[in-house]
PDB file of C-alpha atoms in Angstrom:
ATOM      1  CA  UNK M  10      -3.315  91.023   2.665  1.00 81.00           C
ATOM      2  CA  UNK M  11       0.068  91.542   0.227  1.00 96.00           C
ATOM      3  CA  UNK M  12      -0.651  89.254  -2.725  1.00 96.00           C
ATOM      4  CA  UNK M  13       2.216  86.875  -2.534  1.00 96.00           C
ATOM      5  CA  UNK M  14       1.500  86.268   1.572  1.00 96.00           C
ATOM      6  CA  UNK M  15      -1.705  85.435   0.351  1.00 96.00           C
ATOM      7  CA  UNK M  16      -0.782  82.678  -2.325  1.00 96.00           C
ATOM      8  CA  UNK M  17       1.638  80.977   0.175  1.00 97.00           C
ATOM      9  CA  UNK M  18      -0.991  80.927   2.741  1.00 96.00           C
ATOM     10  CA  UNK M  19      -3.514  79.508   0.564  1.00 96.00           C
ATOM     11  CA  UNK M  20      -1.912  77.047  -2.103  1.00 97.00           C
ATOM     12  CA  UNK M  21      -2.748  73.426  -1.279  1.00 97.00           C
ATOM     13  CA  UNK M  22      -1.185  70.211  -2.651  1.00 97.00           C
ATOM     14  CA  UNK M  23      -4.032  68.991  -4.867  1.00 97.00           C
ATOM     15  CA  UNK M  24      -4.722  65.319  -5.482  1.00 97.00           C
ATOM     16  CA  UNK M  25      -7.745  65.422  -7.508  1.00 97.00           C
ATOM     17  CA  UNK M  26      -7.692  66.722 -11.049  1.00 98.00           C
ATOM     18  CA  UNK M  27      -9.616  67.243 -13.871  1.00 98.00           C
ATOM     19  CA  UNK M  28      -8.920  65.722 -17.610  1.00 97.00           C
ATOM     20  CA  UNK M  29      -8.741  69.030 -19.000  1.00 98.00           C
ATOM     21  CA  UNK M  30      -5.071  69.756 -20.076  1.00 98.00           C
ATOM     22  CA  UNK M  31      -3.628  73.290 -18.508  1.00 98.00           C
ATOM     23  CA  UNK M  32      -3.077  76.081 -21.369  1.00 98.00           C
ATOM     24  CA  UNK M  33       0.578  75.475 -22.517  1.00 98.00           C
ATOM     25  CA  UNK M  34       0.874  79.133 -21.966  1.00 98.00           C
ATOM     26  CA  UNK M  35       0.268  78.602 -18.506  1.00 98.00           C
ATOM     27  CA  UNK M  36       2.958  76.043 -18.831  1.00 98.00           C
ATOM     28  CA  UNK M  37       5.441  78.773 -20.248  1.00 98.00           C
ATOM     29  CA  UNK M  38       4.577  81.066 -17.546  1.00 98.00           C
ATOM     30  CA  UNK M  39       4.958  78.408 -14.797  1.00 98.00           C
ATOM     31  CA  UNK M  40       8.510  76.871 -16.368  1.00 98.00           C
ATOM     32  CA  UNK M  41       9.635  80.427 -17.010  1.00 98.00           C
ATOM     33  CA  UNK M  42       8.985  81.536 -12.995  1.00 98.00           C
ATOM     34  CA  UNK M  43      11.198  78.074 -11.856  1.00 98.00           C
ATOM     35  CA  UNK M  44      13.830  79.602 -14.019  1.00 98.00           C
ATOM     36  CA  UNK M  45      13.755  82.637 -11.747  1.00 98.00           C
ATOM     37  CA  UNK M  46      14.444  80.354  -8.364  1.00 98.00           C
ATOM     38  CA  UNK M  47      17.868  80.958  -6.446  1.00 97.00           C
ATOM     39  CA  UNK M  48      20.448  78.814  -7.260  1.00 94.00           C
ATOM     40  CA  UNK M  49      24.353  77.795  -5.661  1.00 93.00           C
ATOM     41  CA  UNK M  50      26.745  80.115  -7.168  1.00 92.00           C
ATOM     42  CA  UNK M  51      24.196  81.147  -9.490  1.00 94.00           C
ATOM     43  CA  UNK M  52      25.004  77.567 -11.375  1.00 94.00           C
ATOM     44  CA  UNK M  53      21.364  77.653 -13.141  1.00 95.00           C
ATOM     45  CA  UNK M  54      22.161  73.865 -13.516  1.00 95.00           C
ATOM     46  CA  UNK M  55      18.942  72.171 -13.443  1.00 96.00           C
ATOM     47  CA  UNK M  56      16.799  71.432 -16.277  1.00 98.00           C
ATOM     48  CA  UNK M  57      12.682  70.958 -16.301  1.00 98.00           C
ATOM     49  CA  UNK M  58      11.621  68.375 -18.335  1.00 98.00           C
ATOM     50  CA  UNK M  59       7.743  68.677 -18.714  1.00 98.00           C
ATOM     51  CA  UNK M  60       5.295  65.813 -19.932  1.00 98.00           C
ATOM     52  CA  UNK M  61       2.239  67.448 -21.419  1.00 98.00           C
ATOM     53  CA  UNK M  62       0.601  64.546 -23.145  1.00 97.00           C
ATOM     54  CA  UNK M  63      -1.517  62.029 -21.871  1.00 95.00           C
ATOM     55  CA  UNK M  64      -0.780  59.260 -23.778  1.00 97.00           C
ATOM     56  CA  UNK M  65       3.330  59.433 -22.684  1.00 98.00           C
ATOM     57  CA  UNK M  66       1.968  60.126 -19.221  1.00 98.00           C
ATOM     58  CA  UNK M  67      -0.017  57.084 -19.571  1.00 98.00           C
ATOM     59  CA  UNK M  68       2.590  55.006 -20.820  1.00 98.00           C
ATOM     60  CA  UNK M  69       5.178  56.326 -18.136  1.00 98.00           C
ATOM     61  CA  UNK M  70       2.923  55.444 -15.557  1.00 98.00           C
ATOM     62  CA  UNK M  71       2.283  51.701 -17.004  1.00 98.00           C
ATOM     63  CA  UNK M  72       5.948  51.827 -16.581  1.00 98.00           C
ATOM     64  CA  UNK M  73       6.612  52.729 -13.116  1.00 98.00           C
ATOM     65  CA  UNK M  74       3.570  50.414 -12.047  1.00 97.00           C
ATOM     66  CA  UNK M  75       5.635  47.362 -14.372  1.00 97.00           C
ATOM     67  CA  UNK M  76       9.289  48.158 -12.228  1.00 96.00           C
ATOM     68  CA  UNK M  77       7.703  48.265  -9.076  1.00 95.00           C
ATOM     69  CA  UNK M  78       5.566  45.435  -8.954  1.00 95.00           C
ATOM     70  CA  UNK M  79       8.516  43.152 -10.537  1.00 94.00           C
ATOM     71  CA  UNK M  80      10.960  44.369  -7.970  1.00 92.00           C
ATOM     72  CA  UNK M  81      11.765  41.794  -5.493  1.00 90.00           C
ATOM     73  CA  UNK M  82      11.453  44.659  -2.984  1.00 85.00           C
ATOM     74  CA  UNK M  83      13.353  44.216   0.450  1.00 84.00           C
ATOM     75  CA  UNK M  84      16.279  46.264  -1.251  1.00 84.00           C
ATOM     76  CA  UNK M  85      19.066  48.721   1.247  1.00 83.00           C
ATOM     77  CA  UNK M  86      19.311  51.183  -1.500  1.00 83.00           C
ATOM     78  CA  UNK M  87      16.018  51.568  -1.833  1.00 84.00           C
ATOM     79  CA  UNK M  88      13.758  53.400   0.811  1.00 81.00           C
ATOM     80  CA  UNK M  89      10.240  52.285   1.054  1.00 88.00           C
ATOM     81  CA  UNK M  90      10.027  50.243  -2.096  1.00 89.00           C
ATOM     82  CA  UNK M  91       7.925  47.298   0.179  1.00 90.00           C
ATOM     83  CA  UNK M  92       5.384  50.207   0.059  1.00 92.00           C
ATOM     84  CA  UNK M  93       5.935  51.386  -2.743  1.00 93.00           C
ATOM     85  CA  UNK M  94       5.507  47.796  -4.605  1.00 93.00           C
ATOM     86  CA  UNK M  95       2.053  47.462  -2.629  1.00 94.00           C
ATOM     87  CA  UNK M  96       1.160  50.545  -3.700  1.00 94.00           C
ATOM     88  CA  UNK M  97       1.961  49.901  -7.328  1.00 96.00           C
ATOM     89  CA  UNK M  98      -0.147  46.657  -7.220  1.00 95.00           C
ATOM     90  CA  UNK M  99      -3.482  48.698  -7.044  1.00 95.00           C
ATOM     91  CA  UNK M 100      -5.394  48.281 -10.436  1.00 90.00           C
ATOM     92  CA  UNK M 101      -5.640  52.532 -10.490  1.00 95.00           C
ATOM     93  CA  UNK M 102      -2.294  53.321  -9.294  1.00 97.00           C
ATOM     94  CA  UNK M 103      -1.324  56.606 -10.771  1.00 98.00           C
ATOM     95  CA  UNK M 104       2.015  57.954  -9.447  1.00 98.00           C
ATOM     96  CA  UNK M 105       1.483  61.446 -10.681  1.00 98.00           C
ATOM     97  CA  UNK M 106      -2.339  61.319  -9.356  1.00 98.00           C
ATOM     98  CA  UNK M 107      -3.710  61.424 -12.719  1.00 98.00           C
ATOM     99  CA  UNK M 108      -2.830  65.295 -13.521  1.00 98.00           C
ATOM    100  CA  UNK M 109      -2.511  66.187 -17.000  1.00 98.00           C
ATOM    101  CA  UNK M 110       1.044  67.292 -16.616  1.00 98.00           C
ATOM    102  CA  UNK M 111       4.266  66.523 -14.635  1.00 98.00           C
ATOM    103  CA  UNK M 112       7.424  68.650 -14.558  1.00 99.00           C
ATOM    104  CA  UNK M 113      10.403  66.892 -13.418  1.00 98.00           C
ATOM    105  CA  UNK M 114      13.190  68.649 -11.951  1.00 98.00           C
ATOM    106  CA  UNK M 115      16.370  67.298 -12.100  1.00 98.00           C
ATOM    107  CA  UNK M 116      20.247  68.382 -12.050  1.00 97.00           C
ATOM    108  CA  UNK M 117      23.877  67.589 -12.747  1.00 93.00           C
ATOM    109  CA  UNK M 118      25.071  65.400 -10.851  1.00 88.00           C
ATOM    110  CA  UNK M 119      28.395  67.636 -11.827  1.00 86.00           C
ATOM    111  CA  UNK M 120      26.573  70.695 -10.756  1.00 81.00           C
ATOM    112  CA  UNK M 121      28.396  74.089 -10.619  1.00 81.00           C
ATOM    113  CA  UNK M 122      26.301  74.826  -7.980  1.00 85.00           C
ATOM    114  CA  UNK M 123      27.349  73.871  -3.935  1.00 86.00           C
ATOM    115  CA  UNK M 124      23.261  72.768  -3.626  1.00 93.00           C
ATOM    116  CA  UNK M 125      21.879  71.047  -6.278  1.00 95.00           C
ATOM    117  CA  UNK M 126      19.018  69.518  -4.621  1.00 96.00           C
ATOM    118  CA  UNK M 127      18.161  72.712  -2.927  1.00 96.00           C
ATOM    119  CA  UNK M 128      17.848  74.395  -6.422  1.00 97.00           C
ATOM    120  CA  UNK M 129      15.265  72.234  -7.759  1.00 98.00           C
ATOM    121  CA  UNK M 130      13.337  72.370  -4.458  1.00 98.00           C
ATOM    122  CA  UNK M 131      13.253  75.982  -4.593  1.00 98.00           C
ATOM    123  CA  UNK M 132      12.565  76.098  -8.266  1.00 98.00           C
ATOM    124  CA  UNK M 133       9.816  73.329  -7.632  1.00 98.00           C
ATOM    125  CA  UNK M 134       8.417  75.680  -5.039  1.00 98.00           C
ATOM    126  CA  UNK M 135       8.030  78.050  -7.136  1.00 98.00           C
ATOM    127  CA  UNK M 136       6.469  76.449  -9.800  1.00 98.00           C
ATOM    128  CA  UNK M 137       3.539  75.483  -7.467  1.00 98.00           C
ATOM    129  CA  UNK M 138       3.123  78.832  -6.221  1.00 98.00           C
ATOM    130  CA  UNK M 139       3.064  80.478  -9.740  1.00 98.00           C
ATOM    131  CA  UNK M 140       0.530  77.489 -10.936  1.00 98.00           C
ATOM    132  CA  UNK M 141      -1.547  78.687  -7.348  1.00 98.00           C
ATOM    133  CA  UNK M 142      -1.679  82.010  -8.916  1.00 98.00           C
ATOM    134  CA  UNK M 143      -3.048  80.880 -11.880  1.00 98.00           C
ATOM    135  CA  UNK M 144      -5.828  78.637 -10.814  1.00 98.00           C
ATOM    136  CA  UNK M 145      -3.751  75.364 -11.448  1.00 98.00           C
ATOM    137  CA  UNK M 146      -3.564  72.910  -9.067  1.00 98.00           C
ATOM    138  CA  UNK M 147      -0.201  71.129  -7.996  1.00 98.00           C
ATOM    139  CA  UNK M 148       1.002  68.435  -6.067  1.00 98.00           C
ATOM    140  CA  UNK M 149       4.604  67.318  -5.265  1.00 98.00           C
ATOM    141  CA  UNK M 150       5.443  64.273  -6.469  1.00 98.00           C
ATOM    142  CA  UNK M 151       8.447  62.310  -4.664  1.00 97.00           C
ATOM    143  CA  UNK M 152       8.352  58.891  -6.400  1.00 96.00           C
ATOM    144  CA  UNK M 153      10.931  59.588  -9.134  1.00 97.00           C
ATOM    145  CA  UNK M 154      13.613  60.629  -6.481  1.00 96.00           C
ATOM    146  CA  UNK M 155      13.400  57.402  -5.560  1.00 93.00           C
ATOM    147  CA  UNK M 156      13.243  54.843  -8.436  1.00 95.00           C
ATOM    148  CA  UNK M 157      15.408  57.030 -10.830  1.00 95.00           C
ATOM    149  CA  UNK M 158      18.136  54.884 -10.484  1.00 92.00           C
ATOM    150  CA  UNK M 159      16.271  51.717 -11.953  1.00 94.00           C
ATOM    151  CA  UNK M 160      17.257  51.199 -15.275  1.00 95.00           C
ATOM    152  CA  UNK M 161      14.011  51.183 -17.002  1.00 97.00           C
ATOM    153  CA  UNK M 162      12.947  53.975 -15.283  1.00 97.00           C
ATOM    154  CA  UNK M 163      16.581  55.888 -16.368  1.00 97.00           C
ATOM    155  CA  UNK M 164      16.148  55.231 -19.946  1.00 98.00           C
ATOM    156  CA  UNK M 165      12.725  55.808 -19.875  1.00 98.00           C
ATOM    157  CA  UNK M 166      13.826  59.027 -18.794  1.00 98.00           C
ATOM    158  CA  UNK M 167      16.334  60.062 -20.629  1.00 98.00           C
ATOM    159  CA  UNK M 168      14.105  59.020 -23.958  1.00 98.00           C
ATOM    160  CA  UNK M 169      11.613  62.009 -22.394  1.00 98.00           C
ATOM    161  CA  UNK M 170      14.400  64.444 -22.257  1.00 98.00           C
ATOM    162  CA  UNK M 171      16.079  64.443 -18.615  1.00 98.00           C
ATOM    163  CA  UNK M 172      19.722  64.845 -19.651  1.00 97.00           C
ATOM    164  CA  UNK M 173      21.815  61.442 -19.243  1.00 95.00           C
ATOM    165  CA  UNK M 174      23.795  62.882 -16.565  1.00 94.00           C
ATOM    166  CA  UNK M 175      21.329  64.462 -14.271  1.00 96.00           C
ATOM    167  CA  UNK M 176      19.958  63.338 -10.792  1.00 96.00           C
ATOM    168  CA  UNK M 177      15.821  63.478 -10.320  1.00 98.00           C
ATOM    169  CA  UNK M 178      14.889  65.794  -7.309  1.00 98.00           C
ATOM    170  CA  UNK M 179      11.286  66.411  -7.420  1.00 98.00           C
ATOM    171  CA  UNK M 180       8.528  66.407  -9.453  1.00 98.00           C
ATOM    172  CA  UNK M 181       4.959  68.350  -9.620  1.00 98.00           C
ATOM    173  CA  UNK M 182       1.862  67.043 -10.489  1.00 98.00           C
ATOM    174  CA  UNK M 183       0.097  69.954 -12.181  1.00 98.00           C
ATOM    175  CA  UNK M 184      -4.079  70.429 -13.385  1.00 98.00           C
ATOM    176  CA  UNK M 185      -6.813  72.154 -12.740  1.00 98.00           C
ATOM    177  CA  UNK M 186      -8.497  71.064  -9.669  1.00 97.00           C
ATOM    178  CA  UNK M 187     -11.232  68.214  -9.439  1.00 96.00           C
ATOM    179  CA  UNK M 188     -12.766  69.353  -6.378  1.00 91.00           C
ATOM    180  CA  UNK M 189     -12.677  71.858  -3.762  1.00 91.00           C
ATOM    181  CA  UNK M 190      -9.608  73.080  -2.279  1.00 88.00           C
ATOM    182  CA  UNK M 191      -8.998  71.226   0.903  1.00 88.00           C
ATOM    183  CA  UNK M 192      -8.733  73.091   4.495  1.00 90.00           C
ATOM    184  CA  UNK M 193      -5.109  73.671   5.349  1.00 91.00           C
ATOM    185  CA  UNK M 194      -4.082  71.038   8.345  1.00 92.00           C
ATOM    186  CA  UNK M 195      -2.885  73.098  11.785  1.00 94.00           C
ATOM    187  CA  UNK M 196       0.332  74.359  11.444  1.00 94.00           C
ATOM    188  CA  UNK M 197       2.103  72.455  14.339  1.00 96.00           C
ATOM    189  CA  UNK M 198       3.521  74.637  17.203  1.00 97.00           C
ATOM    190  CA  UNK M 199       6.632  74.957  18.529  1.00 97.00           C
ATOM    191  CA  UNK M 200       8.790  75.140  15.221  1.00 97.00           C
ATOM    192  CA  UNK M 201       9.839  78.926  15.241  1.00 97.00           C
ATOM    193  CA  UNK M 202      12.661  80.338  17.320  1.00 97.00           C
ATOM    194  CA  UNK M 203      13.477  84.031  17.294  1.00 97.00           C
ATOM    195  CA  UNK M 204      16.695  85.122  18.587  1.00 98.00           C
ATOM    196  CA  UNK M 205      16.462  89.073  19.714  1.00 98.00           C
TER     197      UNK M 205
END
């Protein structure tokens, strides 16, 4: 089978990892291929801020676990922050799923580009296929997308880098994997059309 078939067909969003922190070269290599994703008008707007430390991983997650539980929840603006504020109450919540790195992918809210969001989904897609190809396990991670606008979290993240005036889209959970690679669920039928 063709190589890059092969790594789309089996990459799986990993939830288990293990302590051991990925090569930073790896990390290059990964970064570099979301740099090669399509982008609106060629706008290359986004930006990739990458947490490879587990202490300010740590401390990020105490964070998020603080703001959610403190939130009086019930909130318009907010989708599923009743969950989310249950889930944060758990003595081992871990947003991120305890990998030993998360890249954030975020982008102007000014962009250049007609699809911001779709940029840093495509560039987040490739970063989990490229970490697939090297043995590194990845999850997506949604959370941020929607308790960026918090101000804790904001200046939390702007102190780690995410410019000021850029919008969270995604994150990805990235480490080598703690146990085996799970079966892929049945693709569900009925979603392709093709018009002859």
């Amino acid at each position: 089978m063709n190589e890059i078939i092969n790594n789309i067909l089996t990459r799986r969003s990993i939830r288990v990892f293990k302590e051991e922190q990925i090569p930073e070269s790896d990390l290059n290599v990964i970064l570099e291929a979301a740099t090669f994703a399509p982008t609106g008008m060629n706008a290359q707007s986004w930006h990739f801020t990458a947490i490879h430390s587990k202490e300010k991983l740590a401390q990020f997650n105490s964070l998020v676990q603080k703001v959610l539980v403190k939130h009086p929840g019930e909130d318009p603006s907010m989708p599923y922050i009743d969950f989310l504020k249950k889930v944060a109450e758990a003595p081992n919540f871990n947003f991120f799923y305890h990998a030993p790195t998360l890249v954030i992918a975020s982008n102007s809210i000014s962009s250049a580009s007609a699809a911001p969001q779709s940029d840093c989904t495509a560039a987040l897609q490739n970063i989990f296929l490229a970490a697939h190809s090297l043995g590194i396990g990845s999850c997506w991670i949604h959370l941020l997308v929607l308790i960026s606008d918090l101000p804790e979290i904001r200046d939390h993240l702007t102190e780690l880098g995410v410019p000021p005036e850029h919008r969270i889209y995604g994150s990805a959970a990235l480490g080598f994997p703690g146990r085996s690679t799970p079966k892929p669920a049945p693709r569900k039928a009925g979603t392709i059309t093709i018009v002859k």
